[in-house]
Amino acid sequence: MSTDRRDFLKQTGAVLAGGMLLPGISKACGLFDGAAASWPVGIQLFTVFQPMNEDPEGTLKKIAAIGYKEIESAFSTRGGYYGYKPKEFKKLVEGVGLKWRAHHAMGAPFKMPPPDKMPKGADGKPISIPKMPALLTLRDNYQQIVDDAAEAELSFLVCASTPVANTEEINNSISVFQKTGEAAKKAGIGFAYHNHATEFDKVEGGKTPYELVLSQTDKDLVKMELDLAWATKAGKDPVALFKEHPGRFPLWHCKDIKSDLQTITEVGNGVVPFKRIFEAAKIAGLQYFFVEQDMAPAIENVETGYKNLVKIIA
């Protein structure tokens, strides 16, 4: 946990328990006394995928101007960290007034799903990801990825996606998670797994990939980054997950989805019950949250998501 975040929490009267800060985001939690809107709001840069490929510095400046304070990086057509090395990108991010908290890495080589399986954009059509350069994966390059994350002084490394269609793939992924979690711990950073909706589909034996990952990984080595929209799409209650596995969810993706449970939209313009979920932040063990709207059409969407979320958690 960084010093600046600890100082912020002390200033707002939060408590430190068991060596981990336990933020309560909304007034209902009773920890912030109405100061929730000052909590640093982050953004996952997949939200601004194309702008970050075209103009990383200019895009980061726009994000900071909106009010975002923290970022979580993702893959890029430029390769590396938007064409930069870890320390270079950290310098760029901090130079515009942001904090780089986490990075997404692929669990195994990416397989493009069929068009009807891709999330829909604002136009109602599946989003399209351009051809990517070869990416490092946790399966094949976990130590190098961990070393880069440590060089950047990140708080968390996150597995963005990994094959979980059957028990063999799930077992392989669990093995990768354990190894990566151990390496990350040695490097002084956390490791987490980010879900989509498919992790909640049952496989052989009647269990879901998500259940198996939670039950068969070390809870101190493998945390979860819960994507609130994909969990909602799958019919899962985030608050129930927090209560079943308290402290296991230090990261969230604040993503929203329309009532068709297909179309991603701005935070606050869909059906995800953010206020209720944020009231359970302490149970979840929340440390960082990132607004995400997959490949948002324009910077105006990014601003709408920020403004809506700030109102929700105030």
mmCIF file of C-alpha atoms in Angstrom:
data_model
loop_
_atom_site.group_PDB
_atom_site.id
_atom_site.type_symbol
_atom_site.label_atom_id
_atom_site.label_comp_id
_atom_site.label_asym_id
_atom_site.label_seq_id
_atom_site.Cartn_x
_atom_site.Cartn_y
_atom_site.Cartn_z
ATOM 1 C CA MET A 1 0.000 0.000 0.000
ATOM 2 C CA SER A 2 1.504 3.331 -1.041
ATOM 3 C CA THR A 3 2.297 6.144 1.395
ATOM 4 C CA ASP A 4 0.136 8.698 -0.425
ATOM 5 C CA ARG A 5 -2.929 6.455 -0.219
ATOM 6 C CA ARG A 6 -2.285 5.753 3.461
ATOM 7 C CA ASP A 7 -1.972 9.474 4.179
ATOM 8 C CA PHE A 8 -5.231 10.125 2.340
ATOM 9 C CA LEU A 9 -7.073 7.548 4.400
ATOM 10 C CA LYS A 10 -5.690 8.921 7.653
ATOM 11 C CA GLN A 11 -6.832 12.386 6.686
ATOM 12 C CA THR A 12 -10.358 11.126 6.081
ATOM 13 C CA GLY A 13 -10.543 9.188 9.327
ATOM 14 C CA ALA A 14 -10.276 5.661 7.930
ATOM 15 C CA VAL A 15 -8.909 2.791 9.946
ATOM 16 C CA LEU A 16 -5.991 0.468 9.501
ATOM 17 C CA ALA A 17 -6.726 -3.101 10.562
ATOM 18 C CA GLY A 18 -4.654 -6.215 10.341
ATOM 19 C CA GLY A 19 -1.985 -4.493 8.257
ATOM 20 C CA MET A 20 -4.406 -3.781 5.391
ATOM 21 C CA LEU A 21 -6.387 -0.624 4.762
ATOM 22 C CA LEU A 22 -10.086 -1.308 4.728
ATOM 23 C CA PRO A 23 -11.758 1.499 2.806
ATOM 24 C CA GLY A 24 -15.495 2.005 3.036
ATOM 25 C CA ILE A 25 -16.373 3.960 -0.031
ATOM 26 C CA SER A 26 -19.897 5.224 0.499
ATOM 27 C CA LYS A 27 -21.427 7.131 3.368
ATOM 28 C CA ALA A 28 -23.275 3.987 4.335
ATOM 29 C CA CYS A 29 -19.964 2.408 5.332
ATOM 30 C CA GLY A 30 -19.490 5.122 7.930
ATOM 31 C CA LEU A 31 -15.711 5.335 7.438
ATOM 32 C CA PHE A 32 -15.409 8.385 5.234
ATOM 33 C CA ASP A 33 -18.044 10.749 6.609
ATOM 34 C CA GLY A 34 -18.984 12.012 3.173
ATOM 35 C CA ALA A 35 -15.440 12.255 1.784
ATOM 36 C CA ALA A 36 -15.932 9.331 -0.598
ATOM 37 C CA ALA A 37 -15.880 11.543 -3.672
ATOM 38 C CA SER A 38 -12.236 12.348 -2.860
ATOM 39 C CA TRP A 39 -11.223 8.692 -3.122
ATOM 40 C CA PRO A 40 -8.881 8.370 -6.130
ATOM 41 C CA VAL A 41 -10.861 7.075 -9.114
ATOM 42 C CA GLY A 42 -8.870 4.939 -11.536
ATOM 43 C CA ILE A 43 -9.356 3.946 -15.154
ATOM 44 C CA GLN A 44 -8.414 0.798 -17.081
ATOM 45 C CA LEU A 45 -6.699 2.014 -20.251
ATOM 46 C CA PHE A 46 -8.461 -0.553 -22.446
ATOM 47 C CA THR A 47 -11.265 2.004 -22.188
ATOM 48 C CA VAL A 48 -9.180 4.348 -24.351
ATOM 49 C CA PHE A 49 -7.506 1.627 -26.392
ATOM 50 C CA GLN A 50 -7.225 3.436 -29.732
ATOM 51 C CA PRO A 51 -6.340 6.887 -28.340
ATOM 52 C CA MET A 52 -3.576 5.316 -26.234
ATOM 53 C CA ASN A 53 -2.181 3.653 -29.351
ATOM 54 C CA GLU A 54 -2.240 6.932 -31.266
ATOM 55 C CA ASP A 55 -1.126 9.414 -28.603
ATOM 56 C CA PRO A 56 -0.275 7.990 -25.165
ATOM 57 C CA GLU A 57 0.848 11.247 -23.560
ATOM 58 C CA GLY A 58 -2.009 13.332 -24.940
ATOM 59 C CA THR A 59 -4.572 10.733 -23.906
ATOM 60 C CA LEU A 60 -3.191 10.489 -20.380
ATOM 61 C CA LYS A 61 -3.379 14.272 -20.072
ATOM 62 C CA LYS A 62 -7.060 14.183 -21.094
ATOM 63 C CA ILE A 63 -7.739 11.452 -18.534
ATOM 64 C CA ALA A 64 -6.075 13.466 -15.781
ATOM 65 C CA ALA A 65 -7.995 16.593 -16.789
ATOM 66 C CA ILE A 66 -11.290 14.736 -16.343
ATOM 67 C CA GLY A 67 -10.362 13.946 -12.748
ATOM 68 C CA TYR A 68 -8.988 10.418 -12.841
ATOM 69 C CA LYS A 69 -6.077 9.879 -10.467
ATOM 70 C CA GLU A 70 -4.930 6.326 -11.169
ATOM 71 C CA ILE A 71 -4.520 3.984 -14.109
ATOM 72 C CA GLU A 72 -4.357 0.295 -14.874
ATOM 73 C CA SER A 73 -2.532 -0.448 -18.116
ATOM 74 C CA ALA A 74 -3.318 -3.086 -20.729
ATOM 75 C CA PHE A 75 -1.883 -4.385 -23.997
ATOM 76 C CA SER A 76 -1.186 -2.067 -26.910
ATOM 77 C CA THR A 77 -0.579 -2.244 -30.649
ATOM 78 C CA ARG A 78 2.657 -0.374 -29.895
ATOM 79 C CA GLY A 79 3.968 -3.297 -27.885
ATOM 80 C CA GLY A 80 5.447 -3.133 -24.415
ATOM 81 C CA TYR A 81 3.815 -0.450 -22.300
ATOM 82 C CA TYR A 82 2.318 1.663 -25.078
ATOM 83 C CA GLY A 83 5.715 1.691 -26.761
ATOM 84 C CA TYR A 84 7.612 2.496 -23.563
ATOM 85 C CA LYS A 85 9.706 0.488 -21.133
ATOM 86 C CA PRO A 86 8.374 0.159 -17.565
ATOM 87 C CA LYS A 87 10.328 3.030 -15.999
ATOM 88 C CA GLU A 88 9.707 5.250 -19.039
ATOM 89 C CA PHE A 89 5.960 4.726 -18.891
ATOM 90 C CA LYS A 90 5.911 5.275 -15.126
ATOM 91 C CA LYS A 91 7.673 8.607 -15.647
ATOM 92 C CA LEU A 92 5.185 9.591 -18.348
ATOM 93 C CA VAL A 93 2.187 8.656 -16.189
ATOM 94 C CA GLU A 94 3.434 10.496 -13.134
ATOM 95 C CA GLY A 95 4.435 13.479 -15.260
ATOM 96 C CA VAL A 96 0.774 14.152 -16.047
ATOM 97 C CA GLY A 97 -0.315 13.744 -12.420
ATOM 98 C CA LEU A 98 -1.495 10.134 -12.424
ATOM 99 C CA LYS A 99 -0.466 7.028 -10.475
ATOM 100 C CA TRP A 100 0.201 3.716 -12.229
ATOM 101 C CA ARG A 101 -1.255 1.050 -9.949
ATOM 102 C CA ALA A 102 -1.663 -2.156 -11.954
ATOM 103 C CA HIS A 103 -1.035 -3.840 -15.286
ATOM 104 C CA HIS A 104 -2.974 -6.458 -17.251
ATOM 105 C CA ALA A 105 -1.090 -9.395 -18.769
ATOM 106 C CA MET A 106 -2.468 -12.325 -20.727
ATOM 107 C CA GLY A 107 -2.484 -15.720 -19.038
ATOM 108 C CA ALA A 108 -1.831 -17.615 -22.270
ATOM 109 C CA PRO A 109 -1.675 -16.742 -25.989
ATOM 110 C CA PHE A 110 -4.843 -14.855 -26.884
ATOM 111 C CA LYS A 111 -7.497 -16.525 -29.006
ATOM 112 C CA MET A 112 -9.872 -14.101 -30.673
ATOM 113 C CA PRO A 113 -13.442 -15.215 -29.878
ATOM 114 C CA PRO A 114 -16.081 -15.357 -32.617
ATOM 115 C CA PRO A 115 -17.712 -11.990 -33.385
ATOM 116 C CA ASP A 116 -20.913 -12.972 -31.601
ATOM 117 C CA LYS A 117 -18.897 -13.612 -28.419
ATOM 118 C CA MET A 118 -17.227 -10.207 -28.281
ATOM 119 C CA PRO A 119 -18.830 -7.562 -26.040
ATOM 120 C CA LYS A 120 -20.959 -5.029 -27.866
ATOM 121 C CA GLY A 121 -19.976 -1.391 -28.139
ATOM 122 C CA ALA A 122 -22.207 1.659 -27.976
ATOM 123 C CA ASP A 123 -23.368 0.986 -31.550
ATOM 124 C CA GLY A 124 -24.687 -2.433 -30.531
ATOM 125 C CA LYS A 125 -22.091 -4.253 -32.633
ATOM 126 C CA PRO A 126 -19.278 -6.477 -31.309
ATOM 127 C CA ILE A 127 -16.104 -4.503 -30.660
ATOM 128 C CA SER A 128 -13.168 -5.253 -32.937
ATOM 129 C CA ILE A 129 -9.588 -5.592 -31.687
ATOM 130 C CA PRO A 130 -6.904 -4.917 -34.332
ATOM 131 C CA LYS A 131 -4.077 -7.329 -35.025
ATOM 132 C CA MET A 132 -1.666 -7.279 -32.109
ATOM 133 C CA PRO A 133 2.085 -7.810 -31.882
ATOM 134 C CA ALA A 134 3.224 -10.961 -30.111
ATOM 135 C CA LEU A 135 2.449 -10.583 -26.406
ATOM 136 C CA LEU A 136 4.289 -11.998 -23.440
ATOM 137 C CA THR A 137 2.078 -14.359 -21.441
ATOM 138 C CA LEU A 138 2.136 -15.544 -17.855
ATOM 139 C CA ARG A 139 2.222 -19.135 -19.047
ATOM 140 C CA ASP A 140 5.463 -18.621 -20.943
ATOM 141 C CA ASN A 141 7.015 -15.462 -19.499
ATOM 142 C CA TYR A 142 5.665 -14.959 -15.987
ATOM 143 C CA GLN A 143 9.016 -14.082 -14.426
ATOM 144 C CA GLN A 144 9.805 -11.415 -17.012
ATOM 145 C CA ILE A 145 6.327 -9.917 -16.632
ATOM 146 C CA VAL A 146 6.694 -9.866 -12.848
ATOM 147 C CA ASP A 147 10.128 -8.279 -13.141
ATOM 148 C CA ASP A 148 8.718 -5.533 -15.386
ATOM 149 C CA ALA A 149 5.879 -4.889 -12.931
ATOM 150 C CA ALA A 150 8.373 -4.647 -10.091
ATOM 151 C CA GLU A 151 10.554 -2.269 -12.112
ATOM 152 C CA ALA A 152 7.499 -0.057 -12.593
ATOM 153 C CA GLU A 153 6.820 -0.261 -8.833
ATOM 154 C CA LEU A 154 3.258 -1.402 -9.414
ATOM 155 C CA SER A 155 0.978 -2.511 -6.614
ATOM 156 C CA PHE A 156 -0.599 -5.325 -8.634
ATOM 157 C CA LEU A 157 -0.038 -7.493 -11.665
ATOM 158 C CA VAL A 158 -3.312 -8.844 -13.068
ATOM 159 C CA CYS A 159 -4.093 -11.753 -15.354
ATOM 160 C CA ALA A 160 -6.481 -10.183 -17.857
ATOM 161 C CA SER A 161 -7.745 -13.414 -19.407
ATOM 162 C CA THR A 162 -6.820 -17.075 -19.617
ATOM 163 C CA PRO A 163 -8.306 -20.272 -21.131
ATOM 164 C CA VAL A 164 -10.880 -21.848 -18.789
ATOM 165 C CA ALA A 165 -13.171 -23.772 -21.147
ATOM 166 C CA ASN A 166 -12.525 -27.156 -19.524
ATOM 167 C CA THR A 167 -10.897 -28.687 -16.457
ATOM 168 C CA GLU A 168 -7.547 -29.175 -18.188
ATOM 169 C CA GLU A 169 -7.351 -25.494 -19.118
ATOM 170 C CA ILE A 170 -8.502 -24.486 -15.649
ATOM 171 C CA ASN A 171 -5.893 -26.671 -13.938
ATOM 172 C CA ASN A 172 -3.168 -25.291 -16.204
ATOM 173 C CA SER A 173 -4.275 -21.734 -15.431
ATOM 174 C CA ILE A 174 -4.340 -22.426 -11.690
ATOM 175 C CA SER A 175 -0.756 -23.692 -11.899
ATOM 176 C CA VAL A 176 0.279 -20.519 -13.730
ATOM 177 C CA PHE A 177 -1.505 -18.369 -11.141
ATOM 178 C CA GLN A 178 0.275 -20.065 -8.253
ATOM 179 C CA LYS A 179 3.711 -19.646 -9.852
ATOM 180 C CA THR A 180 3.019 -16.044 -10.784
ATOM 181 C CA GLY A 181 1.628 -15.272 -7.338
ATOM 182 C CA GLU A 182 4.730 -16.668 -5.686
ATOM 183 C CA ALA A 183 7.045 -14.690 -7.977
ATOM 184 C CA ALA A 184 4.997 -11.526 -7.462
ATOM 185 C CA LYS A 185 5.134 -11.902 -3.687
ATOM 186 C CA LYS A 186 8.921 -12.227 -3.808
ATOM 187 C CA ALA A 187 9.000 -9.042 -5.897
ATOM 188 C CA GLY A 188 6.849 -7.202 -3.382
ATOM 189 C CA ILE A 189 3.731 -6.836 -5.524
ATOM 190 C CA GLY A 190 0.281 -8.400 -5.508
ATOM 191 C CA PHE A 191 -1.208 -10.712 -8.124
ATOM 192 C CA ALA A 192 -4.872 -10.939 -9.113
ATOM 193 C CA TYR A 193 -7.126 -12.584 -11.684
ATOM 194 C CA HIS A 194 -9.652 -10.624 -13.739
ATOM 195 C CA ASN A 195 -12.857 -12.358 -14.808
ATOM 196 C CA HIS A 196 -15.206 -12.285 -17.755
ATOM 197 C CA ALA A 197 -18.646 -13.899 -17.783
ATOM 198 C CA THR A 198 -17.426 -17.303 -18.973
ATOM 199 C CA GLU A 199 -15.690 -17.995 -15.648
ATOM 200 C CA PHE A 200 -19.145 -18.505 -14.165
ATOM 201 C CA ASP A 201 -20.179 -21.187 -16.676
ATOM 202 C CA LYS A 202 -20.168 -24.697 -15.233
ATOM 203 C CA VAL A 203 -17.647 -27.215 -16.538
ATOM 204 C CA GLU A 204 -17.168 -30.935 -15.953
ATOM 205 C CA GLY A 205 -18.083 -31.826 -12.391
ATOM 206 C CA GLY A 206 -20.635 -29.049 -12.059
ATOM 207 C CA LYS A 207 -18.208 -26.432 -10.762
ATOM 208 C CA THR A 208 -17.419 -23.103 -12.385
ATOM 209 C CA PRO A 209 -13.891 -21.953 -13.292
ATOM 210 C CA TYR A 210 -14.282 -19.098 -10.824
ATOM 211 C CA GLU A 211 -15.133 -21.453 -7.958
ATOM 212 C CA LEU A 212 -12.169 -23.662 -8.810
ATOM 213 C CA VAL A 213 -9.709 -20.775 -8.970
ATOM 214 C CA LEU A 214 -10.913 -19.431 -5.632
ATOM 215 C CA SER A 215 -10.787 -22.821 -3.909
ATOM 216 C CA GLN A 216 -7.576 -24.185 -5.433
ATOM 217 C CA THR A 217 -5.247 -21.200 -5.200
ATOM 218 C CA ASP A 218 -3.547 -19.707 -2.149
ATOM 219 C CA LYS A 219 -5.717 -16.812 -0.996
ATOM 220 C CA ASP A 220 -2.629 -14.853 0.016
ATOM 221 C CA LEU A 221 -0.970 -15.280 -3.382
ATOM 222 C CA VAL A 222 -3.903 -15.061 -5.790
ATOM 223 C CA LYS A 223 -6.428 -12.271 -5.331
ATOM 224 C CA MET A 224 -9.324 -11.387 -7.615
ATOM 225 C CA GLU A 225 -10.091 -8.329 -9.685
ATOM 226 C CA LEU A 226 -13.864 -8.515 -9.989
ATOM 227 C CA ASP A 227 -15.319 -7.122 -13.194
ATOM 228 C CA LEU A 228 -18.702 -5.936 -11.979
ATOM 229 C CA ALA A 229 -20.386 -5.930 -15.390
ATOM 230 C CA TRP A 230 -19.304 -9.437 -16.368
ATOM 231 C CA ALA A 231 -20.312 -10.767 -12.956
ATOM 232 C CA THR A 232 -23.709 -9.105 -13.391
ATOM 233 C CA LYS A 233 -24.063 -10.560 -16.889
ATOM 234 C CA ALA A 234 -23.396 -14.014 -15.435
ATOM 235 C CA GLY A 235 -26.110 -13.531 -12.822
ATOM 236 C CA LYS A 236 -23.685 -13.312 -9.899
ATOM 237 C CA ASP A 237 -24.107 -10.974 -6.955
ATOM 238 C CA PRO A 238 -20.754 -9.255 -6.234
ATOM 239 C CA VAL A 239 -21.719 -8.623 -2.607
ATOM 240 C CA ALA A 240 -22.439 -12.313 -2.087
ATOM 241 C CA LEU A 241 -19.027 -13.154 -3.549
ATOM 242 C CA PHE A 242 -17.383 -10.697 -1.152
ATOM 243 C CA LYS A 243 -19.139 -12.302 1.818
ATOM 244 C CA GLU A 244 -18.150 -15.800 0.699
ATOM 245 C CA HIS A 245 -14.511 -14.792 0.245
ATOM 246 C CA PRO A 246 -13.865 -11.706 2.402
ATOM 247 C CA GLY A 247 -10.721 -9.766 1.630
ATOM 248 C CA ARG A 248 -10.105 -11.603 -1.651
ATOM 249 C CA PHE A 249 -11.198 -8.747 -3.940
ATOM 250 C CA PRO A 250 -8.744 -5.827 -3.632
ATOM 251 C CA LEU A 251 -9.373 -4.704 -7.224
ATOM 252 C CA TRP A 252 -12.592 -3.976 -9.122
ATOM 253 C CA HIS A 253 -13.471 -3.030 -12.657
ATOM 254 C CA CYS A 254 -16.283 -0.506 -12.482
ATOM 255 C CA LYS A 255 -17.926 -1.433 -15.756
ATOM 256 C CA ASP A 256 -21.608 -1.142 -16.570
ATOM 257 C CA ILE A 257 -23.873 -3.101 -18.895
ATOM 258 C CA LYS A 258 -27.301 -2.390 -20.340
ATOM 259 C CA SER A 259 -30.407 -4.391 -19.497
ATOM 260 C CA ASP A 260 -29.826 -6.643 -22.526
ATOM 261 C CA LEU A 261 -26.770 -7.920 -20.611
ATOM 262 C CA GLN A 262 -24.822 -7.651 -23.851
ATOM 263 C CA THR A 263 -24.011 -3.990 -24.433
ATOM 264 C CA ILE A 264 -21.318 -2.282 -22.381
ATOM 265 C CA THR A 265 -22.149 1.304 -21.474
ATOM 266 C CA GLU A 266 -20.924 4.167 -19.297
ATOM 267 C CA VAL A 267 -20.824 3.599 -15.556
ATOM 268 C CA GLY A 268 -24.184 4.641 -14.135
ATOM 269 C CA ASN A 269 -26.074 4.182 -17.411
ATOM 270 C CA GLY A 270 -26.662 0.448 -17.043
ATOM 271 C CA VAL A 271 -27.976 -2.057 -14.525
ATOM 272 C CA VAL A 272 -24.965 -2.707 -12.249
ATOM 273 C CA PRO A 273 -25.938 -1.662 -8.672
ATOM 274 C CA PHE A 274 -22.744 0.248 -7.901
ATOM 275 C CA LYS A 275 -23.898 1.961 -4.734
ATOM 276 C CA ARG A 276 -24.853 -1.309 -3.056
ATOM 277 C CA ILE A 277 -21.599 -2.900 -4.189
ATOM 278 C CA PHE A 278 -19.446 -0.039 -2.907
ATOM 279 C CA GLU A 279 -21.159 -0.292 0.456
ATOM 280 C CA ALA A 280 -19.482 -3.728 0.715
ATOM 281 C CA ALA A 281 -15.994 -2.397 -0.097
ATOM 282 C CA LYS A 282 -14.681 -3.163 3.379
ATOM 283 C CA ILE A 283 -15.802 -6.795 3.162
ATOM 284 C CA ALA A 284 -14.213 -7.150 -0.269
ATOM 285 C CA GLY A 285 -10.909 -5.695 0.916
ATOM 286 C CA LEU A 286 -11.008 -3.075 -1.830
ATOM 287 C CA GLN A 287 -7.798 -1.152 -2.494
ATOM 288 C CA TYR A 288 -8.139 0.120 -6.067
ATOM 289 C CA PHE A 289 -10.981 0.405 -8.567
ATOM 290 C CA PHE A 290 -10.858 1.254 -12.250
ATOM 291 C CA VAL A 291 -13.589 2.554 -14.524
ATOM 292 C CA GLU A 292 -13.730 0.506 -17.703
ATOM 293 C CA GLN A 293 -15.852 0.802 -20.826
ATOM 294 C CA ASP A 294 -14.368 -1.543 -23.403
ATOM 295 C CA MET A 295 -12.912 0.606 -26.205
ATOM 296 C CA ALA A 296 -15.180 3.566 -25.451
ATOM 297 C CA PRO A 297 -16.258 5.462 -28.583
ATOM 298 C CA ALA A 298 -15.013 8.860 -27.390
ATOM 299 C CA ILE A 299 -13.378 10.700 -24.512
ATOM 300 C CA GLU A 300 -16.829 12.079 -23.649
ATOM 301 C CA ASN A 301 -17.886 8.558 -22.632
ATOM 302 C CA VAL A 302 -14.883 8.370 -20.328
ATOM 303 C CA GLU A 303 -15.885 11.667 -18.730
ATOM 304 C CA THR A 304 -19.504 10.546 -18.310
ATOM 305 C CA GLY A 305 -18.411 7.367 -16.545
ATOM 306 C CA TYR A 306 -16.220 9.347 -14.167
ATOM 307 C CA LYS A 307 -18.887 11.910 -13.296
ATOM 308 C CA ASN A 308 -21.548 9.260 -12.770
ATOM 309 C CA LEU A 309 -19.340 7.159 -10.503
ATOM 310 C CA VAL A 310 -18.300 10.110 -8.373
ATOM 311 C CA LYS A 311 -21.978 10.914 -7.788
ATOM 312 C CA ILE A 312 -22.752 7.293 -6.931
ATOM 313 C CA ILE A 313 -20.031 6.908 -4.313
ATOM 314 C CA ALA A 314 -20.375 10.382 -2.794
#
